[in-house]
Tab-separated table of C-alpha atoms in Angstrom:
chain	number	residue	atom	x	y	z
I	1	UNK	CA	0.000	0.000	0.000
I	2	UNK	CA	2.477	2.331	0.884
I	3	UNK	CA	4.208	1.957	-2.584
I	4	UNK	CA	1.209	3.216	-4.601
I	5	UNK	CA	-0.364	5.631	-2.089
I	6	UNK	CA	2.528	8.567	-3.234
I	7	UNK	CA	1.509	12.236	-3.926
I	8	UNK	CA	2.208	14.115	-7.370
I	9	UNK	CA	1.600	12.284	-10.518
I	10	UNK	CA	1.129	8.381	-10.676
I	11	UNK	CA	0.304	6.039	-13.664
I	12	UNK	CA	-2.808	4.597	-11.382
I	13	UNK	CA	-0.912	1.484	-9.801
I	14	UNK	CA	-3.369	-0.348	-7.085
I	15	UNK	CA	-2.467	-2.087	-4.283
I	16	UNK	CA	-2.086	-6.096	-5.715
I	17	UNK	CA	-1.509	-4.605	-9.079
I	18	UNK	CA	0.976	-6.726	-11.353
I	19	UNK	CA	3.609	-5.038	-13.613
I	20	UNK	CA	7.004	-5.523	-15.351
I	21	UNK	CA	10.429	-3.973	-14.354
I	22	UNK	CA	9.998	-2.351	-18.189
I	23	UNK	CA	7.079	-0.953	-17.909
I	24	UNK	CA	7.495	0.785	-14.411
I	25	UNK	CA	10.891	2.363	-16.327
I	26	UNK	CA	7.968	3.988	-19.126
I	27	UNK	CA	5.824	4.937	-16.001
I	28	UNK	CA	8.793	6.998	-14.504
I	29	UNK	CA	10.023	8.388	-17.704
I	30	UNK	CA	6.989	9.317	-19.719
I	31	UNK	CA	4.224	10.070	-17.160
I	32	UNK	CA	6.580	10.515	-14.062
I	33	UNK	CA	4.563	8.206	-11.853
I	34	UNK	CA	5.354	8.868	-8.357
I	35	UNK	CA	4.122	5.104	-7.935
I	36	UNK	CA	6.046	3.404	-10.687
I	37	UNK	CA	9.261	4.734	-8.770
I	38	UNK	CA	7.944	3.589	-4.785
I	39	UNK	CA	6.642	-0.157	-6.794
I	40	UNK	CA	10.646	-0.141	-8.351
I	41	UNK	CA	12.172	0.498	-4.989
I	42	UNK	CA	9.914	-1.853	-3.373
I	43	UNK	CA	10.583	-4.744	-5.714
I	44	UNK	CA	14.511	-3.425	-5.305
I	45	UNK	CA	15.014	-2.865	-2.107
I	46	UNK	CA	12.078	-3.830	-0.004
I	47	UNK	CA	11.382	-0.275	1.029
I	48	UNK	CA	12.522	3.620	0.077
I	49	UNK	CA	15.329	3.890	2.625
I	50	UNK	CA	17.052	0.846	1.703
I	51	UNK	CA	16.739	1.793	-2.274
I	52	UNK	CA	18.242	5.381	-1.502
I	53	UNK	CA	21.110	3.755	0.101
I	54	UNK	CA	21.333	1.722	-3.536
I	55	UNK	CA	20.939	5.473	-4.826
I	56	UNK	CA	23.273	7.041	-3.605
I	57	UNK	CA	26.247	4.701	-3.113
I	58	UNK	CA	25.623	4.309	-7.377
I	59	UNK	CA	25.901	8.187	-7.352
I	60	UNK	CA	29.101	8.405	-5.338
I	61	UNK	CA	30.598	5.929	-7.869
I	62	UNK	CA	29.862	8.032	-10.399
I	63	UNK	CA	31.249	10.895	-8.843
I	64	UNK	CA	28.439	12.601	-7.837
I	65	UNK	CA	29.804	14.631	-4.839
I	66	UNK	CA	26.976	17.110	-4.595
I	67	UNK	CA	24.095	15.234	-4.206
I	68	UNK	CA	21.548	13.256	-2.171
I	69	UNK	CA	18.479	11.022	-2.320
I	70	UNK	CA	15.864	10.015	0.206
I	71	UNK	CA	13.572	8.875	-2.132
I	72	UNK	CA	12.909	7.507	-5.767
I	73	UNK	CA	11.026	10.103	-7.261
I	74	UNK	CA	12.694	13.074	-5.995
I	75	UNK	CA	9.809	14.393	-4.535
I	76	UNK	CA	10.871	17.521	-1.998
I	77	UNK	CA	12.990	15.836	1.270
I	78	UNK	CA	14.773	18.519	2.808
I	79	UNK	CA	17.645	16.138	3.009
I	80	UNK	CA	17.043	14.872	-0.754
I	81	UNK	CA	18.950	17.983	-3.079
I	82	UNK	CA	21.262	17.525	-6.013
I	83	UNK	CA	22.939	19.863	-8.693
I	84	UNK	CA	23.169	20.822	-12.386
I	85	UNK	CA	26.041	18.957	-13.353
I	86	UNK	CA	25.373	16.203	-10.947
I	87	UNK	CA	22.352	15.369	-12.995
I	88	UNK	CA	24.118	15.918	-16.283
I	89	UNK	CA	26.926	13.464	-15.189
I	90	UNK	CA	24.100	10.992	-14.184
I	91	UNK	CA	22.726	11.631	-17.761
I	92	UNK	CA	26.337	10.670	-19.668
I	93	UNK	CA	26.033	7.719	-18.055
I	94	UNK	CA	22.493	6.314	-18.187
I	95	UNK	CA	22.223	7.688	-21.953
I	96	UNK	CA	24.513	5.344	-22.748
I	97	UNK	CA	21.993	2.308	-21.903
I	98	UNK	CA	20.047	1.577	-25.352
I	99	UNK	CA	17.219	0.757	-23.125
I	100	UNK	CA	17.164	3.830	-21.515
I	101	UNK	CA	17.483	5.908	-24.547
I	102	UNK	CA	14.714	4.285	-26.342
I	103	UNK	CA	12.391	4.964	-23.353
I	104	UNK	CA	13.217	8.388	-22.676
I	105	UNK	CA	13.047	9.461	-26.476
I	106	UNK	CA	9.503	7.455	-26.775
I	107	UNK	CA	6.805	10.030	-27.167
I	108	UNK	CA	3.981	7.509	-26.566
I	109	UNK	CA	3.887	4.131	-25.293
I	110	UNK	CA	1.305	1.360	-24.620
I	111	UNK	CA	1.421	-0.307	-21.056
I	112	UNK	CA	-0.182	-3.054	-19.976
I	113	UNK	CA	-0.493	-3.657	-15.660
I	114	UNK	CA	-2.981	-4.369	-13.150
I	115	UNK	CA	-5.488	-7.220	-11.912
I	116	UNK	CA	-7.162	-7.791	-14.282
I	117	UNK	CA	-4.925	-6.143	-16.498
I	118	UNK	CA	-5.332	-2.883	-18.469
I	119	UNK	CA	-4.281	-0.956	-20.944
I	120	UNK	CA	-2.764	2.225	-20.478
I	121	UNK	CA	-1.153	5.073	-23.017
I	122	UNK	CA	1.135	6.647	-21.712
I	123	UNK	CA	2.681	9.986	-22.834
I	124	UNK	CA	5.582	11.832	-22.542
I	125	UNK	CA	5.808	15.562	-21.242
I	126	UNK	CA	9.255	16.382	-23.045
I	127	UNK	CA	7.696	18.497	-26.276
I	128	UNK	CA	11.452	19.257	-26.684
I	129	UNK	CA	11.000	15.353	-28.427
I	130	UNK	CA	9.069	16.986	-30.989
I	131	UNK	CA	10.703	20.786	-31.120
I	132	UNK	CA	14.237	20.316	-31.266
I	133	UNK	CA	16.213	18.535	-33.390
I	134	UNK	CA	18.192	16.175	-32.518
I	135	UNK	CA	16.860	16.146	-28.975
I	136	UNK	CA	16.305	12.371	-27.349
I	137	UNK	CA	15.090	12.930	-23.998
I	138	UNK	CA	15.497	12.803	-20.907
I	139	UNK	CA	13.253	14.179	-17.839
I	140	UNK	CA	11.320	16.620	-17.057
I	141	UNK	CA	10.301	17.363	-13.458
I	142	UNK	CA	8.447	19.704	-11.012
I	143	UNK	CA	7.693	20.476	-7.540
I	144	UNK	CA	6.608	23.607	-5.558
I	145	UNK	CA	10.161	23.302	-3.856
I	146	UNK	CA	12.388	23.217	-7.052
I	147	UNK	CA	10.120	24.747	-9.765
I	148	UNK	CA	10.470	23.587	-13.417
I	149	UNK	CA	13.451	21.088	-13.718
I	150	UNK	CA	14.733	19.628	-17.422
I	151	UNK	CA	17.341	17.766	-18.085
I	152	UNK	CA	17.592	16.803	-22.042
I	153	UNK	CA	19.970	15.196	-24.692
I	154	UNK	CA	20.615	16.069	-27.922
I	155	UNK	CA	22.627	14.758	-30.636
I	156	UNK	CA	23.629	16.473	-33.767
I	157	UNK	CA	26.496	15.668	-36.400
I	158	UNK	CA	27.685	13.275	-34.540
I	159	UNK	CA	27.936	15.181	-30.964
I	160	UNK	CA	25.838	14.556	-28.125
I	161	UNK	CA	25.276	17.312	-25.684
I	162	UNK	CA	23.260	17.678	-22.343
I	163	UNK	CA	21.534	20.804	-21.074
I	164	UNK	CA	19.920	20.863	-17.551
I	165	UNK	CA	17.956	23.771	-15.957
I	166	UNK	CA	16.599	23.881	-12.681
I	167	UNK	CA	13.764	25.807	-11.372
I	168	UNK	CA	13.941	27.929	-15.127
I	169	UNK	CA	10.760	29.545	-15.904
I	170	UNK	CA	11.699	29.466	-19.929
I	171	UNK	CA	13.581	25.743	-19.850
I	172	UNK	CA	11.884	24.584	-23.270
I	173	UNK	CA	13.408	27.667	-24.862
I	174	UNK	CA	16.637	27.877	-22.619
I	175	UNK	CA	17.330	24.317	-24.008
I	176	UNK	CA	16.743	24.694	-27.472
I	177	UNK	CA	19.005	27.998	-27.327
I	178	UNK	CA	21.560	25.843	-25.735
I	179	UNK	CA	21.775	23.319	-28.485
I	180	UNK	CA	21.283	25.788	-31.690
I	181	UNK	CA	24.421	27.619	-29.783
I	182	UNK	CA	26.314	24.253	-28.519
């Protein structure tokens, strides 16, 4: 219960609910689902504190010194906080997992979970998919606390770059400056 009962967006996961490792990844990527990330940890970890742990010993090794998770979802933790580069160095890496890539440059996707099971379209918030060239995902976010976060990836002739804002008012076009100047 406590896995699905989550504030902020979810993809409408019910208690007894059954779904695949894959399609919880589309539920946090496309829709954000609050849920999707507390049913991954779960399945992980056997609870949030245990799968932060996972979190951030994984961010450490990647040598990111500047930040901190208490959750899955990043949903506002006075002790959960991270940083612009932080979450671009996170990016370098997990772009670099086809998986990944496909499902965070998918602008729709079809998922199927629940008892009995259900159908469920799921769509992604990054319009940068559709208004930037070159541009193959990654996340967008928002809370009251941090304001409008995007982190996004964009390759052209051959060079990938990464651009994230936090709490930026204008991200969309901050982003797509960033690339036509990059």
């Amino acid at each position: 219960k406590e896995a699905v009962t989550v504030e902020g967006t979810s993809i409408g996961l019910k208690v007894g609910d059954k779904i695949t490792i894959k399609a919880l990844v589309y539920g946090m990527l496309l829709e954000s689902g609050n849920d999707a990330a507390n049913v991954t940890a779960y399945g992980i970890s056997g609870n949030l504190t245990e799968f932060a742990k996972l979190m951030n010993s994984y961010a450490k090794e990647i040598g990111m010194n500047d930040s901190n998770f208490t959750n899955p979802s990043g949903l506002t933790d006075k002790n959960h906080y991270s940083t612009a580069y932080d979450m671009a160095l996170l990016t370098s890496v997990a772009i670099k997992n086809p998986v990944f890539k496909k499902i965070c440059s998918t602008e729709s996707a079809v998922i199927d979970f629940g008892t009995p099971e259900i159908s469920r379209t799921l769509s992604n918030h990054n319009r940068l998919l559709r208004e930037c060239e070159g541009v193959f995902g990654v996340k967008t976010g928002y809370t009251k606390a941090s304001g409008r976060c995007l982190v996004t990836a964009c390759e052209r002739n051959g060079v990938t770059l990464i651009a994230v804002t936090l709490n930026a008012y204008d991200d969309w076009n901050d982003h797509k400056k960033l690339y036509n100047f990059g």
